[in-house]
GROMACS .gro file of C-alpha atoms in nm:
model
  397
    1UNK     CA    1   1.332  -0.624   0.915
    2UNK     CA    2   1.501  -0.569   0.552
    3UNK     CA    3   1.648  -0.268   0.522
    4UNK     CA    4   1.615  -0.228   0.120
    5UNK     CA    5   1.595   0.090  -0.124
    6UNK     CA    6   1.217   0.216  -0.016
    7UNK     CA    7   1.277   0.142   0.390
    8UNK     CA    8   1.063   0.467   0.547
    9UNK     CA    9   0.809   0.455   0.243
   10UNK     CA   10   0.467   0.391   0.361
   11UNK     CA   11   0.179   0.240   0.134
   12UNK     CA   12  -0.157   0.191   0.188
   13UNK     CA   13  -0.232  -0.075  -0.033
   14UNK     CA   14  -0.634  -0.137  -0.114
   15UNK     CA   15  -0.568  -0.432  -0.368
   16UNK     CA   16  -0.708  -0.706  -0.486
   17UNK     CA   17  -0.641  -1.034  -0.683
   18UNK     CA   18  -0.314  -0.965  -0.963
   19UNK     CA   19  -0.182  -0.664  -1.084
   20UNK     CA   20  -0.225  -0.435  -0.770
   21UNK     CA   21  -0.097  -0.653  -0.537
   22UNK     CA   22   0.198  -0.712  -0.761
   23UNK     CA   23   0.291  -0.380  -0.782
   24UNK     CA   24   0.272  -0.395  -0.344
   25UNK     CA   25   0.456  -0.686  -0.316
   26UNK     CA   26   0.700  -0.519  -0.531
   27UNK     CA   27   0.749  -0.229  -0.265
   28UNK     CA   28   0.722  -0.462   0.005
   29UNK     CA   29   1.022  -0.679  -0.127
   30UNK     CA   30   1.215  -0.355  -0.152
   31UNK     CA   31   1.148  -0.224   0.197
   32UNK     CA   32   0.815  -0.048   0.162
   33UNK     CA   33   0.595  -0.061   0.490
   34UNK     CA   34   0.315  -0.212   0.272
   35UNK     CA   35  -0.004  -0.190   0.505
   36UNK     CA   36  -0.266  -0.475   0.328
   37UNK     CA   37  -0.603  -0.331   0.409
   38UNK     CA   38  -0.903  -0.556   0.343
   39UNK     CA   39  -1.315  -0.628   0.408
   40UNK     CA   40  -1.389  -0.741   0.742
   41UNK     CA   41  -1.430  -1.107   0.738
   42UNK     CA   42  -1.365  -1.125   0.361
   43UNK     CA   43  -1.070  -1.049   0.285
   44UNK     CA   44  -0.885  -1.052  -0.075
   45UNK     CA   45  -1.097  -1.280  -0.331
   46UNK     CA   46  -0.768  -1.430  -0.406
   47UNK     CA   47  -0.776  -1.567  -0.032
   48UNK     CA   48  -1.015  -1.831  -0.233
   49UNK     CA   49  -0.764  -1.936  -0.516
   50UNK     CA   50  -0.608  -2.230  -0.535
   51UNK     CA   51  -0.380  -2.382  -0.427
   52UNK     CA   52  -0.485  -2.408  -0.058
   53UNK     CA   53  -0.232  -2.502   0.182
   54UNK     CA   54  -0.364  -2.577   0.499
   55UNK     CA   55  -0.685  -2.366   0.434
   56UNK     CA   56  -0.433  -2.089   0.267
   57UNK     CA   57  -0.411  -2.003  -0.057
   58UNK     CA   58  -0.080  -1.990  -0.229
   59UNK     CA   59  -0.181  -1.764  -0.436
   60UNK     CA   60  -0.268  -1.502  -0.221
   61UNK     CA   61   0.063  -1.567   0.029
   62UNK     CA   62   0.334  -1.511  -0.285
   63UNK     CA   63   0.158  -1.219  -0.383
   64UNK     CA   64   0.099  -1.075  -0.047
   65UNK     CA   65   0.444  -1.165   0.135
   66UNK     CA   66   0.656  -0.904   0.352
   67UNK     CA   67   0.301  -0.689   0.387
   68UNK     CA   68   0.100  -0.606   0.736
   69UNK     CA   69  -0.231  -0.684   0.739
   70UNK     CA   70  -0.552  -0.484   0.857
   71UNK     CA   71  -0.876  -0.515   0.828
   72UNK     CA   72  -1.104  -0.185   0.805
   73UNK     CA   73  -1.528  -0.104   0.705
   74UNK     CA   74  -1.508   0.172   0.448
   75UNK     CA   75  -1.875   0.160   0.448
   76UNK     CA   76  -1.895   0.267   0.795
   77UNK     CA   77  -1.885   0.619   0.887
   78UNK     CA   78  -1.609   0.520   1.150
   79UNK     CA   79  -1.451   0.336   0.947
   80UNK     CA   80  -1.402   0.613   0.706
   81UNK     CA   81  -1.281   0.814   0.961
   82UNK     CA   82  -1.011   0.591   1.033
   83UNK     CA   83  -0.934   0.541   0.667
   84UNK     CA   84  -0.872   0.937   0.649
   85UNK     CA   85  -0.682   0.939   0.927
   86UNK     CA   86  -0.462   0.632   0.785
   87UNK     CA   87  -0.401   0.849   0.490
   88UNK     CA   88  -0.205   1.161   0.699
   89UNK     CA   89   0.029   0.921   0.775
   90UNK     CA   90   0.106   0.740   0.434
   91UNK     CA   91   0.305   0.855   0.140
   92UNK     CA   92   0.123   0.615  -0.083
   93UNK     CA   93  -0.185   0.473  -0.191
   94UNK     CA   94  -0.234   0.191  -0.413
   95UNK     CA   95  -0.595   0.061  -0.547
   96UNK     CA   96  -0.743  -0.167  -0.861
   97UNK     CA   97  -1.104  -0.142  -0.774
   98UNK     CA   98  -1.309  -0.063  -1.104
   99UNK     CA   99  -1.317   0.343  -1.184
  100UNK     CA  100  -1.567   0.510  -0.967
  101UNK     CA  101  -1.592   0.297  -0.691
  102UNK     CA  102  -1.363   0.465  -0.409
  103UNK     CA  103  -1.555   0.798  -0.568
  104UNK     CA  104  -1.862   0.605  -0.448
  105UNK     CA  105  -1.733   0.519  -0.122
  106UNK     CA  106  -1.659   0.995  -0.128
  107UNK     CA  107  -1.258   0.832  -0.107
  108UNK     CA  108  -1.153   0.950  -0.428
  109UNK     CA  109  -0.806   1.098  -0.511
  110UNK     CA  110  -0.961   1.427  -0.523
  111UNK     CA  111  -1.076   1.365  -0.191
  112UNK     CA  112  -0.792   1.246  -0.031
  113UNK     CA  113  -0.554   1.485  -0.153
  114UNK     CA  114  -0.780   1.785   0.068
  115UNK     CA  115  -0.680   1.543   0.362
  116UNK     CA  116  -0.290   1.455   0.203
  117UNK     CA  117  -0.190   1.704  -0.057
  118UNK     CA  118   0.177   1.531  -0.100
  119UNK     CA  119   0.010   1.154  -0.141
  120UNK     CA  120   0.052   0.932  -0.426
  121UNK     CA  121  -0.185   0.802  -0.522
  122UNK     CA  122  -0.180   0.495  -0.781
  123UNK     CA  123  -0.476   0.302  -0.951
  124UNK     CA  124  -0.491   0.020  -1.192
  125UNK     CA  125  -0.760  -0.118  -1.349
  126UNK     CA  126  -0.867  -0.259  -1.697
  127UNK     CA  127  -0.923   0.050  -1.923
  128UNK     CA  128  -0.800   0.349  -1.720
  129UNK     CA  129  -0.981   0.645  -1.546
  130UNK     CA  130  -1.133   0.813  -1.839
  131UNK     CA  131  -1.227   0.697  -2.201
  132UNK     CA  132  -1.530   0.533  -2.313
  133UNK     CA  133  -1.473   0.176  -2.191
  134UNK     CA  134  -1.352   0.316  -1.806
  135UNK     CA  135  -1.641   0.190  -1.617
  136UNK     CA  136  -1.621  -0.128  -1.788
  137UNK     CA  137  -1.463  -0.460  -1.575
  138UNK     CA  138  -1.101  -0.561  -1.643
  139UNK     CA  139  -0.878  -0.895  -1.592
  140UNK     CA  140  -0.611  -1.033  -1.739
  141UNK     CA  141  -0.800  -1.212  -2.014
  142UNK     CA  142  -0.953  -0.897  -2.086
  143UNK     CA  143  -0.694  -0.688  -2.140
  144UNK     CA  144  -0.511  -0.987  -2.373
  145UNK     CA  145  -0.819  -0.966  -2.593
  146UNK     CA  146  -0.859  -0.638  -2.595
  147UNK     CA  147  -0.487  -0.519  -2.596
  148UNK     CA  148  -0.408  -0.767  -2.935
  149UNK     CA  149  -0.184  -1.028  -2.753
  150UNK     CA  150  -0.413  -1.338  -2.764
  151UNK     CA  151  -0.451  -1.243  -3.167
  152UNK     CA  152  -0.084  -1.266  -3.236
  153UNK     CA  153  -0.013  -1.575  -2.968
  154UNK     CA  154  -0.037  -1.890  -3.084
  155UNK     CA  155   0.003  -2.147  -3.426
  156UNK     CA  156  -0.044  -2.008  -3.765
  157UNK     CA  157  -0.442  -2.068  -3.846
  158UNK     CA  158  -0.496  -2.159  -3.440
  159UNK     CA  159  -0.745  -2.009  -3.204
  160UNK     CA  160  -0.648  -1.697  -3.035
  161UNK     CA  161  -0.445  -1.812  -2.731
  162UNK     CA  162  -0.357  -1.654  -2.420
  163UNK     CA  163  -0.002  -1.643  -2.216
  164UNK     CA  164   0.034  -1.917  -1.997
  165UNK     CA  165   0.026  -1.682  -1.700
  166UNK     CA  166  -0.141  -1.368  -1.674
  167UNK     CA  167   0.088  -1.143  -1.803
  168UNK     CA  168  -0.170  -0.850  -1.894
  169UNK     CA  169  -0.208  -0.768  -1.475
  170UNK     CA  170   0.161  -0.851  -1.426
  171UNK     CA  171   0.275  -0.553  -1.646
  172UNK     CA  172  -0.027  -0.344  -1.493
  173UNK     CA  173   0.137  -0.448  -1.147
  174UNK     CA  174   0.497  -0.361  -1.336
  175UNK     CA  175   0.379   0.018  -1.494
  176UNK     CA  176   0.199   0.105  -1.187
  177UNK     CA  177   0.512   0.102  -0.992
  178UNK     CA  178   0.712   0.220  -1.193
  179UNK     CA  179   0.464   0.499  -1.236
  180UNK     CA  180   0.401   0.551  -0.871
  181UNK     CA  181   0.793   0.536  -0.785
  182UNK     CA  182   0.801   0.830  -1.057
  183UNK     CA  183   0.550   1.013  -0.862
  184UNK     CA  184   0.707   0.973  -0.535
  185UNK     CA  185   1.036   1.122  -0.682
  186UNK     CA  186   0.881   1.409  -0.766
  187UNK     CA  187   0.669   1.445  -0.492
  188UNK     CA  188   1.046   1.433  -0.293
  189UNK     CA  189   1.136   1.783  -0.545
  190UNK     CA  190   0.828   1.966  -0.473
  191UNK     CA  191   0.634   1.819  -0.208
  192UNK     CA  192   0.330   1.722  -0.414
  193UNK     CA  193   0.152   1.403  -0.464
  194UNK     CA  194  -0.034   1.329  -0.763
  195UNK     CA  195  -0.256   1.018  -0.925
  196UNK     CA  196  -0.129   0.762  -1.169
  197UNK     CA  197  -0.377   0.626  -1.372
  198UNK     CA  198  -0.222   0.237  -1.512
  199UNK     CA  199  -0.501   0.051  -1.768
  200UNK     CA  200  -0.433  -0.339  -1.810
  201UNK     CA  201  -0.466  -0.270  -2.195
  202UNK     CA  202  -0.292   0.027  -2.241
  203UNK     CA  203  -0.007  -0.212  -2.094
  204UNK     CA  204  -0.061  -0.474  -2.299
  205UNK     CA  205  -0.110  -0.272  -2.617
  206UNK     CA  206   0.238  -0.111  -2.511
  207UNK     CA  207   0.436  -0.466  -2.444
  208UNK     CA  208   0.286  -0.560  -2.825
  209UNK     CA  209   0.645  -0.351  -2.967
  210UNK     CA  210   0.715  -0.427  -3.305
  211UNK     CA  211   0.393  -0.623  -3.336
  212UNK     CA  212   0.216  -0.277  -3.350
  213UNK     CA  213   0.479  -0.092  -3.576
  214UNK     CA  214   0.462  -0.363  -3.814
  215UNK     CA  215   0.111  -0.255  -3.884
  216UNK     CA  216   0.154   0.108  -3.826
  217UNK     CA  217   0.401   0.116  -4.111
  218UNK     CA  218   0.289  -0.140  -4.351
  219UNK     CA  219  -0.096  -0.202  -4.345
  220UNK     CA  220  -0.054  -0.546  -4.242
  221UNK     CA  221  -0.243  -0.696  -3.915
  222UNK     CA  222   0.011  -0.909  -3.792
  223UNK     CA  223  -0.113  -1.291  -3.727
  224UNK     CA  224  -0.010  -1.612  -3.489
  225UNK     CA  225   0.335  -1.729  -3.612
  226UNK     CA  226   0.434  -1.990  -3.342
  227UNK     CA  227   0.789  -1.907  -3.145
  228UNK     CA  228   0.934  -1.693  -3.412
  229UNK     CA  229   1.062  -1.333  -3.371
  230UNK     CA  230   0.884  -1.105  -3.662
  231UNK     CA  231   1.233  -0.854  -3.670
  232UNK     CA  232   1.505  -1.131  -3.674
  233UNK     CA  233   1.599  -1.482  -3.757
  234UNK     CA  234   1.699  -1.785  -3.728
  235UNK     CA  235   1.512  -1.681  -3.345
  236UNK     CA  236   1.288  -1.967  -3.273
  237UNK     CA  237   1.210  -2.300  -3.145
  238UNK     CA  238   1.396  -2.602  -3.309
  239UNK     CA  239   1.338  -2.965  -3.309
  240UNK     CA  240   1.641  -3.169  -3.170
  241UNK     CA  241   1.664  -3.551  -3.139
  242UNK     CA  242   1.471  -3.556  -2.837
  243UNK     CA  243   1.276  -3.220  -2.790
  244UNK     CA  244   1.284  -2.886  -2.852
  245UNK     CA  245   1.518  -2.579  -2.787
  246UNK     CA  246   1.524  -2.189  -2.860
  247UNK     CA  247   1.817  -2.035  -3.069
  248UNK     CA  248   1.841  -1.644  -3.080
  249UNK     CA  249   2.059  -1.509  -3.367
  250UNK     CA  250   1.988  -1.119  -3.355
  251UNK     CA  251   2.290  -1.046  -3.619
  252UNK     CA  252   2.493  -1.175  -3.882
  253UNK     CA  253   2.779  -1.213  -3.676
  254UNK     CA  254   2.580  -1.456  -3.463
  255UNK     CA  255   2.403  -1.619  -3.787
  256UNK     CA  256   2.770  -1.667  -3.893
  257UNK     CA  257   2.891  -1.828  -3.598
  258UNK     CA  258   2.596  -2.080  -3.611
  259UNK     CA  259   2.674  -2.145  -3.982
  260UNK     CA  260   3.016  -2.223  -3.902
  261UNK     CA  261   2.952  -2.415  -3.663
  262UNK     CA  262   2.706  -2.658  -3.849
  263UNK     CA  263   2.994  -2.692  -4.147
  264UNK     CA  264   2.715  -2.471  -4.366
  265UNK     CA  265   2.933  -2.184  -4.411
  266UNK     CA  266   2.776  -2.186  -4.775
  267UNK     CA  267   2.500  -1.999  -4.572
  268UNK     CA  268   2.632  -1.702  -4.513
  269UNK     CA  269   2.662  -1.611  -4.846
  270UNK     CA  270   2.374  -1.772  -4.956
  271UNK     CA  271   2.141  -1.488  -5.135
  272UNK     CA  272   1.844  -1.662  -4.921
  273UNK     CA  273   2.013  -1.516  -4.597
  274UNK     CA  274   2.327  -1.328  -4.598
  275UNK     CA  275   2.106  -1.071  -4.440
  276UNK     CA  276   1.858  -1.034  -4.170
  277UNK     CA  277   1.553  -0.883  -4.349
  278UNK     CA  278   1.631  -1.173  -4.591
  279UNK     CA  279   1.620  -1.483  -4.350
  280UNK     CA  280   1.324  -1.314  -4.185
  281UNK     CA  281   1.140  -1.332  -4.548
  282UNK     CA  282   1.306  -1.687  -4.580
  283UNK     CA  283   1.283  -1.834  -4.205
  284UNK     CA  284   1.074  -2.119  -4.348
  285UNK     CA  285   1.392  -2.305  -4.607
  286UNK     CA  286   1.624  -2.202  -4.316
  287UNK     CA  287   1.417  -2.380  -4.015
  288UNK     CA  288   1.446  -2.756  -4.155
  289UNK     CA  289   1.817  -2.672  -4.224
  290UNK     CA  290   1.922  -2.587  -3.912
  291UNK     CA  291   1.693  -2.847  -3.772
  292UNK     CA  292   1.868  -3.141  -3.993
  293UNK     CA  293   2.184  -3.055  -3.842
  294UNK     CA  294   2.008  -3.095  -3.494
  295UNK     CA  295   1.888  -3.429  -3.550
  296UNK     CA  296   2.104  -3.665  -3.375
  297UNK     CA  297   2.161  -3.439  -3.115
  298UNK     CA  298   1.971  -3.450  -2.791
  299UNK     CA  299   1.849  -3.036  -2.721
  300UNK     CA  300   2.096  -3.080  -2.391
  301UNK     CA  301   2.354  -3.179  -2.658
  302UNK     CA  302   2.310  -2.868  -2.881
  303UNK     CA  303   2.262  -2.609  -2.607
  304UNK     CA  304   2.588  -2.681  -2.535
  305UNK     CA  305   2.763  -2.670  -2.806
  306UNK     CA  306   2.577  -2.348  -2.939
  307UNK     CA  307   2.619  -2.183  -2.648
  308UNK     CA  308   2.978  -2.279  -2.692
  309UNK     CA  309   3.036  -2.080  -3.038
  310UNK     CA  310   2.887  -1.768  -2.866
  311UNK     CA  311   2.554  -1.832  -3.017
  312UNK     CA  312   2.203  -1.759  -2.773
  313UNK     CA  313   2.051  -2.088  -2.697
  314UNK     CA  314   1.875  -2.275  -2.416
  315UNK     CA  315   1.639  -2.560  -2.346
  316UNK     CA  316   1.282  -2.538  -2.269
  317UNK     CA  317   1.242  -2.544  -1.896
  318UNK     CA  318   0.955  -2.692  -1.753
  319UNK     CA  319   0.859  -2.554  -1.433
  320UNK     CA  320   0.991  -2.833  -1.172
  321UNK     CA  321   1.331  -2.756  -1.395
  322UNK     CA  322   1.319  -2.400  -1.338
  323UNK     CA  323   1.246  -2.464  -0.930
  324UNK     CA  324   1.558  -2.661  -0.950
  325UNK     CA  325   1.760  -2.475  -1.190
  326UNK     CA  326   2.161  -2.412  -1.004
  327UNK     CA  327   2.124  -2.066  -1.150
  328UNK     CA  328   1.793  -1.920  -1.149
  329UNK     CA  329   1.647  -2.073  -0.754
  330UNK     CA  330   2.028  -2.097  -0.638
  331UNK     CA  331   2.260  -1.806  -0.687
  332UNK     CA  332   1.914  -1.609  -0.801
  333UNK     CA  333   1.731  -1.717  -0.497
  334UNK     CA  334   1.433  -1.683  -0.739
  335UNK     CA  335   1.272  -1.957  -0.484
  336UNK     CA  336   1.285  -1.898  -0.115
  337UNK     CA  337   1.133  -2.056   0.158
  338UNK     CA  338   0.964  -1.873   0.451
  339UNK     CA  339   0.757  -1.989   0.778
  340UNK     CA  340   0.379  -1.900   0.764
  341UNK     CA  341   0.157  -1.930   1.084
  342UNK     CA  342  -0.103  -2.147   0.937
  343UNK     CA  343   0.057  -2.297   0.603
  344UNK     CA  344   0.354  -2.337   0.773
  345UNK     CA  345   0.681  -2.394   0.578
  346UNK     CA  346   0.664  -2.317   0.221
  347UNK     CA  347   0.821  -2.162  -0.071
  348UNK     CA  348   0.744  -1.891  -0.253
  349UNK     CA  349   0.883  -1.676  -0.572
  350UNK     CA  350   1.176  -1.432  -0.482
  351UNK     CA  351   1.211  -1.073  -0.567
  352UNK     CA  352   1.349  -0.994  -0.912
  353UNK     CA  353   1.512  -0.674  -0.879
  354UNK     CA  354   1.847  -0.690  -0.722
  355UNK     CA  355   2.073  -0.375  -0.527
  356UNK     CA  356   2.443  -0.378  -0.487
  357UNK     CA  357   2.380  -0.161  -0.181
  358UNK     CA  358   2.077  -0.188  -0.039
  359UNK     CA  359   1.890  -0.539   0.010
  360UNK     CA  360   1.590  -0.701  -0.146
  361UNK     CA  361   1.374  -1.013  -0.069
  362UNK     CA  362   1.124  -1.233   0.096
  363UNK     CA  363   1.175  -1.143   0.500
  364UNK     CA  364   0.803  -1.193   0.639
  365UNK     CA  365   0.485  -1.435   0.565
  366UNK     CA  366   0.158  -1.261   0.355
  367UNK     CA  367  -0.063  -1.146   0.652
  368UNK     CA  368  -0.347  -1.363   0.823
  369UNK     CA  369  -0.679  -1.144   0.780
  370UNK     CA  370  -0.689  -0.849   0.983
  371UNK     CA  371  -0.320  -1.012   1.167
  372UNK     CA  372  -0.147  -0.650   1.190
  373UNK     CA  373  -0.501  -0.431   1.291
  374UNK     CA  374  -0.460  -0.345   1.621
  375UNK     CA  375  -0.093  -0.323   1.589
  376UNK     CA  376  -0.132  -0.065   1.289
  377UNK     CA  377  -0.437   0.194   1.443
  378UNK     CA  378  -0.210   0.173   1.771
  379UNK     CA  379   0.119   0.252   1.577
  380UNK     CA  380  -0.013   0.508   1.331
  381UNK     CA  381  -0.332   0.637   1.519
  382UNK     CA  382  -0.242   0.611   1.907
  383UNK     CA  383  -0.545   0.411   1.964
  384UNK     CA  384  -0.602   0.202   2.302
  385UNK     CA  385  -0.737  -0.117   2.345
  386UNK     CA  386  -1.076  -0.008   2.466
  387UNK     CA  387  -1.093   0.206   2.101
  388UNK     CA  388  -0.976  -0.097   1.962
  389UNK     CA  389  -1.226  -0.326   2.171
  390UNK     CA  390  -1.528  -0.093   2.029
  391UNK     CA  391  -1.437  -0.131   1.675
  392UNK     CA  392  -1.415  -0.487   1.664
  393UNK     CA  393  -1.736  -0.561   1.847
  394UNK     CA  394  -1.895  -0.316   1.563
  395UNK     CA  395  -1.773  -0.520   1.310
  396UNK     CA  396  -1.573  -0.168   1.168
  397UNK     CA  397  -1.222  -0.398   1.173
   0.00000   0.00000   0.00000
């Protein structure tokens, strides 16, 4: 059992696919009780995904790991009944299904809170609650499109591009914890739950920063401009003998120290870029200069000795790199490896957020479908194995 910062908290999580089970796996890695509940005989569409390891998807276990599974009909009158009953004895509630279903199903927030009054109840989805595009569907790629990112990602004069992952229900996932966690403090001051309403776009549109401001205050729609930084340079991808690597200069002091190092000290007084604004305006005389000096280097070869001078730098990781990285899967334990009934042994991504005091991580396997029913209704709702019998022979669990 890991005894991390939310041990006690109990979360009902409805979830499906990305960004809501993110936010639950986050809780679970922290010591949440994070109760999975899911369609009879169905089950999580991400259950589906590939990569399938042994008839599991990979997919669904990282996501899903350190939760308890159930399986319950909220179409059936029972099963309804059980749901409500469920709910007295959680402090959360997390769903992404699209605004207005659970309201369908008469399972609403405004319902539950006649049954809870102190839940929590958090819901993410692609446009929010309210507004004129609520009822419309959301994923990832939507909320890129919608929120600007895939407009300003990308080559100059390219085609829109998305992330390489989907980042869009990752910060839903993100917000809607850090939401709920927000609620559930408050709820601790004055005993009252409350809902928090997370949109995929409105996260998106948020993580934009700077790209936003520079519109807001100038008028101009901000385009694709490859790995650049709009607010500072040199902060970009360079071309070394070999490949590629990233330097990050966010001040003159930095700049200066690069300078030095490359024998151009001529550049920092240079009226092209003694300041900031100024190599911003001028980042395309000072890229080939800087990458001149890199060419008979190899990018391992420069890292180094940038990184030396004090300068931000790094290679390019590609992903088997980052798996093995001595840093990031070893003294991070970004990658750790756990024992799943059918899979069997595998690796999967470790938590990010690390305590001092209390611990966080990857303790259990995601859930079978339905593994943790009986166990739960018996634990939470004193039910015996004839009850239990009767529900699954009416397909309600």
């Amino acid at each position: 059992m890991l005894h991390g910062a939310l041990e006690g908290v109990k979360v009902l999580d409805l979830t499906r696919v990305l960004a809501g089970p993110y936010c639950g796996m986050i809780f679970a890695d922290m010591g949440a009780e994070v109760i999975k509940l899911e369609v009879p005989g169905k089950g999580d569409d991400s259950r589906r995904y590939v990569p399938q390891v042994n008839g599991e998807s990979a997919y669904y276990m990282n996501l899903n790991r350190n939760k308890k599974g159930i399986t319950l009909n909220l179409k059936d009158p029972k099963g309804k009944e059980i749901f409500l009953e469920l709910i007295k004895n959680v402090d959360i509630l997390i769903e992404n299904f699209r605004p207005g279903t659970m309201k369908k199903l008469g399972l609403d927030y405004e319902e539950l809170r006649k049954v809870n009054p102190a839940l929590v109840y958090g819901c993410v989805s692609g446009f929010g609650q309210y507004g004129p595009y609520s009822s419309r569907p959301g994923y990832d790629i939507i909320s890129q499109a919608m929120g600007g990112l895939m407009s300003v990602t990308g080559w100059p004069g390219g085609e829109p591009t998305r992330t390489g992952t989907a980042i869009g229900d990752v910060l839903g996932g993100l917000n809607m914890a850090i939401g709920v966690l927000a609620a559930y403090n408050n709820r601790l001051r004055t005993g009252k739950g409350q809902m928090v309403d997370v949109a995929l776009v409105d996260s998106v549109v948020s993580a934009l920063e700077i790209i936003t401001q520079i519109y807001l205050q100038t008028g101009k729609v901000p385009e694709p401009i490859g790995n650049r930084y709009e607010s500072v340079y040199p902060y970009d991808t360079f071309k070394a003998k070999d490949c590629s690597l990233v330097i990050g200069c966010g001040n003159n002091k930095l700049f200066s120290a690069l300078a030095t190092l490359m024998g151009r000290t001529d550049l920092i007084q240079d009226p092209r870029f003694c300041e900031n604004p100024l190599r911003v305006k001028n980042h395309a005389e000072l890229k080939p200069i800087i990458e001149k000096w890199l060419s008979d280097k190899t990018a391992d070869e420069a890292v180094d000795m940038i990184l030396g001078c004090g300068v931000p730098a790094a290679p390019i990781n590609t992903i088997d790199k980052v798996v093995a990285d001595p840093h990031i899967s070893g003294a991070r334990e970004m990658f750790v490896e756990i024992e799943h009934p059918v899979a069997g042994k595998m690796r999967v991504t470790g938590c990010q957020i690390k305590f001092s005091e209390t611990k966080s991580g990857v303790c259990a396997p995601a859930p079978t479908l339905g593994q943790h029913t009986d166990a739960i209704l018996k634990e939470y709702l004193n039910m015996t194995d004839t009850q239990l019998q009767s529900l699954h022979q009416n397909n309600i669990v």
